[in-house]
Amino acid sequence: MTQNQEIQLVKRPEAMPTEEHIRMTNTEMPEPGKNEVLLKTVYVSVDPYMRGRMSSAKSYVEPFALNKAISGGVIAQVVESNAESLQPGDVVTGTLPWAKYSTAPAETLRKVNPELGPVTTSLGVLGMPGLTAYFGLTDIGNPKAGETVVVSAAAGAVGSIVVQIAKIYGAHVVGIAGSEEKTRYLTEELGADKAINYKTDNLPEALIESCPDGVDVYFDNVGGEVSDAVYPLLNDHARIPQCGSIATYNDPNAQGPRLQMHIVKSRALIKGFIVGDYQPRFKEGFTKLAEWVGNGKLTYKETIKTGFDQIPEAFFGLFTGENIGKQLVKTAEIE
Amino acid sequence: MTQNQEIQLVKRPEAMPTEEHIRMTNTEMPEPGKNEVLLKTVYVSVDPYMRGRMSSAKSYVEPFALNKAISGGVIAQVVESNAESLQPGDVVTGTLPWAKYSTAPAETLRKVNPELGPVTTSLGVLGMPGLTAYFGLTDIGNPKAGETVVVSAAAGAVGSIVVQIAKIYGAHVVGIAGSEEKTRYLTEELGADKAINYKTDNLPEALIESCPDGVDVYFDNVGGEVSDAVYPLLNDHARIPQCGSIATYNDPNAQGPRLQMHIVKSRALIKGFIVGDYQPRFKEGFTKLAEWVGNGKLTYKETIKTGFDQIPEAFFGLFTGENIGKQLVKTAEIE
C-alpha cells in the first residue's frame, strides 16, 4: 500500500515560522482500531491560531508536541471503516494530523454532505471561520443598524464573513486589508462601504475619513499598528471582539502605544474569544450562515494550493497576507 | 463681606500638571439667583479623572474651560438660600468649583446627613469612589469565592475599597501599591492576602508568587507597567474592570508591550467604565456600602491637607502616589 507522509513540528519558532521549524517525513500507514476509520486527507485548512500552538506558552489549546505531526482542520475521505456510522467513501471533517493518511475514532468526525455545496465550505464559511465571524460579531460586537463597524484583516477567512454579516445588520462597514486586490474585493464583492489599504494609505487619516461618526464595533483580527489607529476613534461604549492578534504572533516583544486610556475614555468593551466558547450555539450559527449562503447574502472566496507538500508554504503565507478568503491546500481528489 | 478666591486652569498640561497650568485668583463674591444657594466650600475632593478634563481631547466629560475655575467633588455648607429645600447651615455635596464660595441650583446638590457618619465619607467610601469600586468590581469583575483578584493602586481611594469588597466576596486578594506604608496598610488593615510594592519588589516575580492560581479579576486603576506584568497571568475568561489609567495620563505617548495576544489567549473581558454609567443603581450601591461600613466590614482612610491654597498640591500628589485612601483638602470649618 501507499507510503504515508506527515508534517511534524521539530522546533518552536521564536518569530516567523519557516521551513527550519518543520519536517516532512515518511511514516508507517496507520491501521484503524475498533470504532475507528482510516482516512485519506483531501483538504487541509491552515489557520493563524495554529501559530499559537507552535509556542509552548500557556493558552486555550495544548501546544503542538515536538517531533509529532501538526494537526488542524481537515477534510478527509473514509478509506476503511471499523465504525458503523461511517462507510468507505464518506467525506468527513475534523481535527486531524497534517498527514496523507490518518486514523480517528468515528465519533470525533463530522460527516460532510456534499449535496449542500462544495465540501470545502465545511472548513470556511460553514465551518470554524464562519462560526467565529458570526458569534464574535453578533454576540460581542452586537452591531446596530447605522453603527460603524471596522474590520481588520477584512479580506481573510473570518474578516470577509464579518464584513458581510455587518452589512446584513445594516452597519456602515469599513474593511482594512493589505493590497489593492483585497480592498477591491471588499467594496466590489463583499459590499463594504469603505476599504483601506493599510500598506499604502495613511491609516489614521483614512480611518477618520471613512468613519465620520467614529467607531462602534472594531472586529480585531490583527492587534498591532492597525489597532493602534482604530482605538483613538472609539465611540462611547464601543465593542471590540478580539478574535486574533496576527500582527504580534511572530513578535511577542512588540511594543506599541498603551491603549488603556482609550478604553477608559470610551468605556469600551474588549473581549477575547474562540469559537469553542460558543459550542452550545453552533446549530444556531450553522443555520444562519447556511441561510445567508443559500439566499446569496453571504459569498466566500477560497485560495487553494494543490499538493501535500504545499501545506507549509500555505501556512507561512498567512503571516504575509497572501490569501484572500479561506486558505486551503488540496492534497488529494475525492473519489 | 469676605473676598472670594478660585483656582483656574490657565494652560493645558502636556505631561505632569504643575503650578504653571493653574492660577489662584481673587474674584467677586457670587450672589445666589432664584432657587439657588450661596455655598461655603468646606472639603474639596481631588481625583485622578480630573487630569483627563484638563486636556482638550474627546472624552466622556467636557474638558475644563481655560481661565475658568476647575470643578470637582466638593462638600459645602449653605450660607444663604433662595431655595425651599435647603436652609443656611445645611451641608451638601455636589460638583462645584474650586472656590472658597460658590452658588449652585439647589437641585444639583445632595444633602449630607452628618448623623450617618463623618461628612467626608460622602466624597469617599459613601460617594463616587465607593460606588466606582462597588460597581466596577461586582458588575464587571464579578469575583467568585476562591478566585484571585489583583488590584492596582490598591491603597488609593477606589482601590482600598475594591480590596475589601473582594475579600467580602471571598476572593484571594493581591494589592499592588507604591510604598511599604501602603503595602502594610493593605495586609494589616484592609485584609489583602498579599501586597506587592511595585517600586521595590520584582513585580512579575512577586505576582507569580502571590497568584499561584493565576489572575481571574484585575481591577485596573493604572495601566502602564503594572498592568504589563498582570496580563501574562490572566486565567481563562479573566475580567478587567478598566477604572483608570493614571500611569499614562501624563504621558499619552507612552509605549509598552502589546497586550492583545494575552486577551486572545485568556479570552479575557476588559471593560472601561465610569461611575455615572451605573446611575440607575446608585441606591443599591449606597445601601451596600453603608451596610458594610456600619458592620465594620469596610473601613476607609483619608489623607487630608488643610487650607484652600493646598488644593493644587493635593491634586499633583495623586500622580506621585502621595495619598493613602481618599485625598481631600479641608478648606473651612463646618459652623
PDB file of C-alpha atoms in Angstrom, chain B residues 59-278:
ATOM      1  CA  SER B  59     -13.762  62.067  26.463  1.00  0.00           C
ATOM      2  CA  TYR B  60     -16.843  61.220  28.494  1.00  0.00           C
ATOM      3  CA  VAL B  61     -16.843  64.633  30.190  1.00  0.00           C
ATOM      4  CA  GLU B  62     -16.326  68.077  28.743  1.00  0.00           C
ATOM      5  CA  PRO B  63     -12.789  69.427  29.120  1.00  0.00           C
ATOM      6  CA  PHE B  64     -12.334  72.182  31.709  1.00  0.00           C
ATOM      7  CA  ALA B  65     -12.535  75.622  30.097  1.00  0.00           C
ATOM      8  CA  LEU B  66      -9.361  77.690  30.188  1.00  0.00           C
ATOM      9  CA  ASN B  67      -9.328  80.681  32.550  1.00  0.00           C
ATOM     10  CA  LYS B  68     -12.324  79.322  34.436  1.00  0.00           C
ATOM     11  CA  ALA B  69     -12.421  77.624  37.820  1.00  0.00           C
ATOM     12  CA  ILE B  70     -11.629  73.909  37.866  1.00  0.00           C
ATOM     13  CA  SER B  71     -14.564  71.946  39.294  1.00  0.00           C
ATOM     14  CA  GLY B  72     -14.980  68.612  41.032  1.00  0.00           C
ATOM     15  CA  GLY B  73     -16.472  66.884  44.032  1.00  0.00           C
ATOM     16  CA  VAL B  74     -16.957  69.274  46.958  1.00  0.00           C
ATOM     17  CA  ILE B  75     -18.629  69.334  50.354  1.00  0.00           C
ATOM     18  CA  ALA B  76     -20.056  72.766  51.161  1.00  0.00           C
ATOM     19  CA  GLN B  77     -22.220  74.475  53.719  1.00  0.00           C
ATOM     20  CA  VAL B  78     -25.201  76.630  52.794  1.00  0.00           C
ATOM     21  CA  VAL B  79     -24.646  80.308  53.747  1.00  0.00           C
ATOM     22  CA  GLU B  80     -27.702  81.834  52.100  1.00  0.00           C
ATOM     23  CA  SER B  81     -30.616  80.072  50.461  1.00  0.00           C
ATOM     24  CA  ASN B  82     -33.128  81.143  47.847  1.00  0.00           C
ATOM     25  CA  ALA B  83     -34.401  77.560  47.656  1.00  0.00           C
ATOM     26  CA  GLU B  84     -37.061  75.971  49.836  1.00  0.00           C
ATOM     27  CA  SER B  85     -35.297  72.630  50.041  1.00  0.00           C
ATOM     28  CA  LEU B  86     -32.116  73.945  51.696  1.00  0.00           C
ATOM     29  CA  GLN B  87     -31.529  76.066  54.795  1.00  0.00           C
ATOM     30  CA  PRO B  88     -28.458  78.012  55.927  1.00  0.00           C
ATOM     31  CA  GLY B  89     -26.228  75.613  57.826  1.00  0.00           C
ATOM     32  CA  ASP B  90     -27.159  72.563  55.720  1.00  0.00           C
ATOM     33  CA  VAL B  91     -24.194  70.527  54.499  1.00  0.00           C
ATOM     34  CA  VAL B  92     -24.344  69.420  50.858  1.00  0.00           C
ATOM     35  CA  THR B  93     -22.208  67.709  48.261  1.00  0.00           C
ATOM     36  CA  GLY B  94     -22.034  68.227  44.504  1.00  0.00           C
ATOM     37  CA  THR B  95     -19.810  69.088  41.588  1.00  0.00           C
ATOM     38  CA  LEU B  96     -18.674  72.604  42.418  1.00  0.00           C
ATOM     39  CA  PRO B  97     -15.842  74.954  41.505  1.00  0.00           C
ATOM     40  CA  TRP B  98     -12.519  75.081  43.320  1.00  0.00           C
ATOM     41  CA  ALA B  99     -13.590  78.325  45.007  1.00  0.00           C
ATOM     42  CA  LYS B 100     -13.990  79.462  48.586  1.00  0.00           C
ATOM     43  CA  TYR B 101     -17.574  80.420  47.860  1.00  0.00           C
ATOM     44  CA  SER B 102     -19.874  79.443  45.033  1.00  0.00           C
ATOM     45  CA  THR B 103     -23.531  79.367  44.060  1.00  0.00           C
ATOM     46  CA  ALA B 104     -25.496  76.454  42.679  1.00  0.00           C
ATOM     47  CA  PRO B 105     -29.091  75.483  41.960  1.00  0.00           C
ATOM     48  CA  ALA B 106     -30.376  73.557  44.965  1.00  0.00           C
ATOM     49  CA  GLU B 107     -31.484  70.688  42.709  1.00  0.00           C
ATOM     50  CA  THR B 108     -27.881  69.933  41.704  1.00  0.00           C
ATOM     51  CA  LEU B 109     -26.842  69.298  45.306  1.00  0.00           C
ATOM     52  CA  ARG B 110     -27.244  66.303  47.588  1.00  0.00           C
ATOM     53  CA  LYS B 111     -27.818  66.970  51.297  1.00  0.00           C
ATOM     54  CA  VAL B 112     -25.367  65.186  53.594  1.00  0.00           C
ATOM     55  CA  ASN B 113     -26.743  63.838  56.871  1.00  0.00           C
ATOM     56  CA  PRO B 114     -23.910  64.368  59.388  1.00  0.00           C
ATOM     57  CA  GLU B 115     -25.567  61.888  61.764  1.00  0.00           C
ATOM     58  CA  LEU B 116     -24.746  58.992  59.408  1.00  0.00           C
ATOM     59  CA  GLY B 117     -21.020  59.462  59.956  1.00  0.00           C
ATOM     60  CA  PRO B 118     -18.251  61.894  59.083  1.00  0.00           C
ATOM     61  CA  VAL B 119     -19.389  64.145  56.249  1.00  0.00           C
ATOM     62  CA  THR B 120     -16.176  63.420  54.344  1.00  0.00           C
ATOM     63  CA  THR B 121     -17.387  59.886  53.600  1.00  0.00           C
ATOM     64  CA  SER B 122     -19.734  61.455  51.032  1.00  0.00           C
ATOM     65  CA  LEU B 123     -16.630  62.151  48.910  1.00  0.00           C
ATOM     66  CA  GLY B 124     -15.111  58.745  49.624  1.00  0.00           C
ATOM     67  CA  VAL B 125     -16.425  55.390  50.721  1.00  0.00           C
ATOM     68  CA  LEU B 126     -20.046  56.583  50.575  1.00  0.00           C
ATOM     69  CA  GLY B 127     -19.506  58.705  47.480  1.00  0.00           C
ATOM     70  CA  MET B 128     -18.092  58.457  43.993  1.00  0.00           C
ATOM     71  CA  PRO B 129     -15.006  56.352  44.862  1.00  0.00           C
ATOM     72  CA  GLY B 130     -17.077  53.861  46.860  1.00  0.00           C
ATOM     73  CA  LEU B 131     -19.641  53.459  44.089  1.00  0.00           C
ATOM     74  CA  THR B 132     -16.868  53.179  41.484  1.00  0.00           C
ATOM     75  CA  ALA B 133     -15.276  50.351  43.458  1.00  0.00           C
ATOM     76  CA  TYR B 134     -18.578  48.595  44.100  1.00  0.00           C
ATOM     77  CA  PHE B 135     -19.944  48.627  40.550  1.00  0.00           C
ATOM     78  CA  GLY B 136     -16.646  48.086  38.761  1.00  0.00           C
ATOM     79  CA  LEU B 137     -15.768  45.101  40.911  1.00  0.00           C
ATOM     80  CA  THR B 138     -19.158  43.452  41.253  1.00  0.00           C
ATOM     81  CA  ASP B 139     -20.667  44.198  37.840  1.00  0.00           C
ATOM     82  CA  ILE B 140     -17.605  43.841  35.590  1.00  0.00           C
ATOM     83  CA  GLY B 141     -15.174  41.886  37.772  1.00  0.00           C
ATOM     84  CA  ASN B 142     -17.839  39.594  39.219  1.00  0.00           C
ATOM     85  CA  PRO B 143     -15.438  37.752  41.556  1.00  0.00           C
ATOM     86  CA  LYS B 144     -16.310  34.300  42.853  1.00  0.00           C
ATOM     87  CA  ALA B 145     -15.210  32.904  46.199  1.00  0.00           C
ATOM     88  CA  GLY B 146     -11.733  31.426  45.817  1.00  0.00           C
ATOM     89  CA  GLU B 147     -10.868  33.362  42.681  1.00  0.00           C
ATOM     90  CA  THR B 148      -7.824  35.627  42.602  1.00  0.00           C
ATOM     91  CA  VAL B 149      -8.418  39.381  42.405  1.00  0.00           C
ATOM     92  CA  VAL B 150      -5.480  41.709  41.718  1.00  0.00           C
ATOM     93  CA  VAL B 151      -5.934  45.425  42.394  1.00  0.00           C
ATOM     94  CA  SER B 152      -3.604  48.171  41.141  1.00  0.00           C
ATOM     95  CA  ALA B 153      -3.327  51.459  43.069  1.00  0.00           C
ATOM     96  CA  ALA B 154      -4.760  49.278  45.808  1.00  0.00           C
ATOM     97  CA  ALA B 155      -4.178  51.767  48.638  1.00  0.00           C
ATOM     98  CA  GLY B 156      -5.947  54.593  46.812  1.00  0.00           C
ATOM     99  CA  ALA B 157      -9.473  55.896  47.279  1.00  0.00           C
ATOM    100  CA  VAL B 158     -11.055  53.355  44.933  1.00  0.00           C
ATOM    101  CA  GLY B 159      -8.534  50.519  45.238  1.00  0.00           C
ATOM    102  CA  SER B 160      -8.738  50.333  49.035  1.00  0.00           C
ATOM    103  CA  ILE B 161     -12.481  49.751  48.774  1.00  0.00           C
ATOM    104  CA  VAL B 162     -12.100  47.227  45.953  1.00  0.00           C
ATOM    105  CA  VAL B 163      -9.677  45.191  48.097  1.00  0.00           C
ATOM    106  CA  GLN B 164     -12.178  44.983  50.940  1.00  0.00           C
ATOM    107  CA  ILE B 165     -15.216  44.183  48.784  1.00  0.00           C
ATOM    108  CA  ALA B 166     -13.221  41.460  47.035  1.00  0.00           C
ATOM    109  CA  LYS B 167     -12.481  39.969  50.474  1.00  0.00           C
ATOM    110  CA  ILE B 168     -16.193  40.190  51.382  1.00  0.00           C
ATOM    111  CA  TYR B 169     -16.830  38.137  48.205  1.00  0.00           C
ATOM    112  CA  GLY B 170     -14.342  35.518  49.389  1.00  0.00           C
ATOM    113  CA  ALA B 171     -11.589  36.117  46.852  1.00  0.00           C
ATOM    114  CA  HIS B 172      -7.820  35.699  47.230  1.00  0.00           C
ATOM    115  CA  VAL B 173      -6.823  39.381  47.038  1.00  0.00           C
ATOM    116  CA  VAL B 174      -3.474  40.772  45.922  1.00  0.00           C
ATOM    117  CA  GLY B 175      -2.940  44.518  46.203  1.00  0.00           C
ATOM    118  CA  ILE B 176      -0.254  46.453  44.310  1.00  0.00           C
ATOM    119  CA  ALA B 177       0.908  49.802  45.703  1.00  0.00           C
ATOM    120  CA  GLY B 178       3.975  52.026  45.779  1.00  0.00           C
ATOM    121  CA  SER B 179       5.311  52.147  49.355  1.00  0.00           C
ATOM    122  CA  GLU B 180       5.901  49.966  52.390  1.00  0.00           C
ATOM    123  CA  GLU B 181       3.403  52.027  54.346  1.00  0.00           C
ATOM    124  CA  LYS B 182       0.786  51.245  51.712  1.00  0.00           C
ATOM    125  CA  THR B 183       1.527  47.534  51.489  1.00  0.00           C
ATOM    126  CA  ARG B 184       1.355  47.269  55.295  1.00  0.00           C
ATOM    127  CA  TYR B 185      -1.974  49.102  55.185  1.00  0.00           C
ATOM    128  CA  LEU B 186      -3.232  46.617  52.600  1.00  0.00           C
ATOM    129  CA  THR B 187      -2.375  43.461  54.518  1.00  0.00           C
ATOM    130  CA  GLU B 188      -2.691  44.677  58.115  1.00  0.00           C
ATOM    131  CA  GLU B 189      -5.746  46.904  57.895  1.00  0.00           C
ATOM    132  CA  LEU B 190      -7.651  46.003  54.744  1.00  0.00           C
ATOM    133  CA  GLY B 191      -7.234  42.231  54.826  1.00  0.00           C
ATOM    134  CA  ALA B 192      -5.437  41.767  51.498  1.00  0.00           C
ATOM    135  CA  ASP B 193      -3.874  38.303  51.313  1.00  0.00           C
ATOM    136  CA  LYS B 194      -0.761  39.645  49.628  1.00  0.00           C
ATOM    137  CA  ALA B 195       0.571  43.110  48.878  1.00  0.00           C
ATOM    138  CA  ILE B 196       3.291  43.993  46.404  1.00  0.00           C
ATOM    139  CA  ASN B 197       5.393  47.164  46.389  1.00  0.00           C
ATOM    140  CA  TYR B 198       5.891  47.723  42.673  1.00  0.00           C
ATOM    141  CA  LYS B 199       8.664  50.209  43.315  1.00  0.00           C
ATOM    142  CA  THR B 200      10.922  47.835  45.258  1.00  0.00           C
ATOM    143  CA  ASP B 201       9.709  44.296  44.503  1.00  0.00           C
ATOM    144  CA  ASN B 202      10.338  42.476  41.234  1.00  0.00           C
ATOM    145  CA  LEU B 203       6.752  42.857  40.129  1.00  0.00           C
ATOM    146  CA  PRO B 204       6.467  39.993  37.614  1.00  0.00           C
ATOM    147  CA  GLU B 205       8.088  37.552  40.052  1.00  0.00           C
ATOM    148  CA  ALA B 206       6.124  38.815  43.043  1.00  0.00           C
ATOM    149  CA  LEU B 207       2.880  38.460  41.080  1.00  0.00           C
ATOM    150  CA  ILE B 208       3.638  34.878  40.084  1.00  0.00           C
ATOM    151  CA  GLU B 209       4.364  34.086  43.712  1.00  0.00           C
ATOM    152  CA  SER B 210       1.283  35.902  45.028  1.00  0.00           C
ATOM    153  CA  CYS B 211      -1.068  34.453  42.420  1.00  0.00           C
ATOM    154  CA  PRO B 212      -0.268  30.720  42.314  1.00  0.00           C
ATOM    155  CA  ASP B 213      -3.615  30.051  40.605  1.00  0.00           C
ATOM    156  CA  GLY B 214      -3.324  32.894  38.073  1.00  0.00           C
ATOM    157  CA  VAL B 215      -5.486  36.011  37.944  1.00  0.00           C
ATOM    158  CA  ASP B 216      -9.255  35.915  37.498  1.00  0.00           C
ATOM    159  CA  VAL B 217     -10.065  39.584  38.073  1.00  0.00           C
ATOM    160  CA  TYR B 218      -7.711  42.523  37.583  1.00  0.00           C
ATOM    161  CA  PHE B 219      -9.204  45.784  38.823  1.00  0.00           C
ATOM    162  CA  ASP B 220      -7.014  48.230  36.932  1.00  0.00           C
ATOM    163  CA  ASN B 221      -6.608  51.831  38.034  1.00  0.00           C
ATOM    164  CA  VAL B 222      -3.232  52.457  36.461  1.00  0.00           C
ATOM    165  CA  GLY B 223      -2.461  50.877  33.075  1.00  0.00           C
ATOM    166  CA  GLY B 224       1.263  51.116  32.329  1.00  0.00           C
ATOM    167  CA  GLU B 225       3.958  48.757  33.535  1.00  0.00           C
ATOM    168  CA  VAL B 226       1.984  47.371  36.431  1.00  0.00           C
ATOM    169  CA  SER B 227      -0.658  46.121  34.014  1.00  0.00           C
ATOM    170  CA  ASP B 228       2.008  44.736  31.682  1.00  0.00           C
ATOM    171  CA  ALA B 229       3.032  42.412  34.495  1.00  0.00           C
ATOM    172  CA  VAL B 230      -0.509  41.233  35.228  1.00  0.00           C
ATOM    173  CA  TYR B 231      -1.709  40.393  31.709  1.00  0.00           C
ATOM    174  CA  PRO B 232       0.537  37.334  31.194  1.00  0.00           C
ATOM    175  CA  LEU B 233      -1.042  35.772  34.302  1.00  0.00           C
ATOM    176  CA  LEU B 234      -4.666  36.115  33.237  1.00  0.00           C
ATOM    177  CA  ASN B 235      -6.708  32.958  33.578  1.00  0.00           C
ATOM    178  CA  ASP B 236      -9.258  31.840  31.017  1.00  0.00           C
ATOM    179  CA  HIS B 237     -12.191  34.226  30.989  1.00  0.00           C
ATOM    180  CA  ALA B 238     -10.496  36.765  33.250  1.00  0.00           C
ATOM    181  CA  ARG B 239     -12.307  40.095  33.784  1.00  0.00           C
ATOM    182  CA  ILE B 240     -10.621  43.503  33.867  1.00  0.00           C
ATOM    183  CA  PRO B 241     -12.642  46.487  35.072  1.00  0.00           C
ATOM    184  CA  GLN B 242     -10.621  49.325  33.485  1.00  0.00           C
ATOM    185  CA  CYS B 243     -11.287  52.051  36.022  1.00  0.00           C
ATOM    186  CA  GLY B 244      -8.400  54.332  35.205  1.00  0.00           C
ATOM    187  CA  SER B 245      -5.025  54.579  33.593  1.00  0.00           C
ATOM    188  CA  ILE B 246      -3.197  57.008  35.858  1.00  0.00           C
ATOM    189  CA  ALA B 247       0.224  55.747  34.761  1.00  0.00           C
ATOM    190  CA  THR B 248      -0.395  57.119  31.273  1.00  0.00           C
ATOM    191  CA  TYR B 249      -2.450  60.277  31.931  1.00  0.00           C
ATOM    192  CA  ASN B 250       0.657  62.408  31.952  1.00  0.00           C
ATOM    193  CA  ASP B 251       2.383  60.583  29.098  1.00  0.00           C
ATOM    194  CA  PRO B 252      -0.044  59.976  26.255  1.00  0.00           C
ATOM    195  CA  ASN B 253       2.770  58.722  24.001  1.00  0.00           C
ATOM    196  CA  ALA B 254       3.828  56.006  26.428  1.00  0.00           C
ATOM    197  CA  GLN B 255       4.799  52.759  24.751  1.00  0.00           C
ATOM    198  CA  GLY B 256       4.581  49.271  26.144  1.00  0.00           C
ATOM    199  CA  PRO B 257       4.171  45.651  25.188  1.00  0.00           C
ATOM    200  CA  ARG B 258       1.149  44.884  23.054  1.00  0.00           C
ATOM    201  CA  LEU B 259      -1.475  43.137  25.136  1.00  0.00           C
ATOM    202  CA  GLN B 260      -3.881  41.761  22.533  1.00  0.00           C
ATOM    203  CA  MET B 261      -2.240  38.349  22.424  1.00  0.00           C
ATOM    204  CA  HIS B 262      -2.904  37.877  26.135  1.00  0.00           C
ATOM    205  CA  ILE B 263      -6.511  38.936  25.598  1.00  0.00           C
ATOM    206  CA  VAL B 264      -6.946  36.341  22.856  1.00  0.00           C
ATOM    207  CA  LYS B 265      -5.190  33.581  24.783  1.00  0.00           C
ATOM    208  CA  SER B 266      -7.133  34.081  28.001  1.00  0.00           C
ATOM    209  CA  ARG B 267     -10.354  35.137  26.302  1.00  0.00           C
ATOM    210  CA  ALA B 268     -10.390  37.996  28.804  1.00  0.00           C
ATOM    211  CA  LEU B 269     -13.007  40.711  29.039  1.00  0.00           C
ATOM    212  CA  ILE B 270     -11.819  44.295  29.523  1.00  0.00           C
ATOM    213  CA  LYS B 271     -14.403  46.989  30.154  1.00  0.00           C
ATOM    214  CA  GLY B 272     -13.826  50.689  30.602  1.00  0.00           C
ATOM    215  CA  PHE B 273     -16.424  52.327  32.824  1.00  0.00           C
ATOM    216  CA  ILE B 274     -17.251  55.385  34.847  1.00  0.00           C
ATOM    217  CA  VAL B 275     -19.442  55.501  37.889  1.00  0.00           C
ATOM    218  CA  GLY B 276     -22.062  57.543  36.018  1.00  0.00           C
ATOM    219  CA  ASP B 277     -22.823  54.501  33.878  1.00  0.00           C
ATOM    220  CA  TYR B 278     -24.407  52.988  36.987  1.00  0.00           C
TER     221      TYR B 278
END
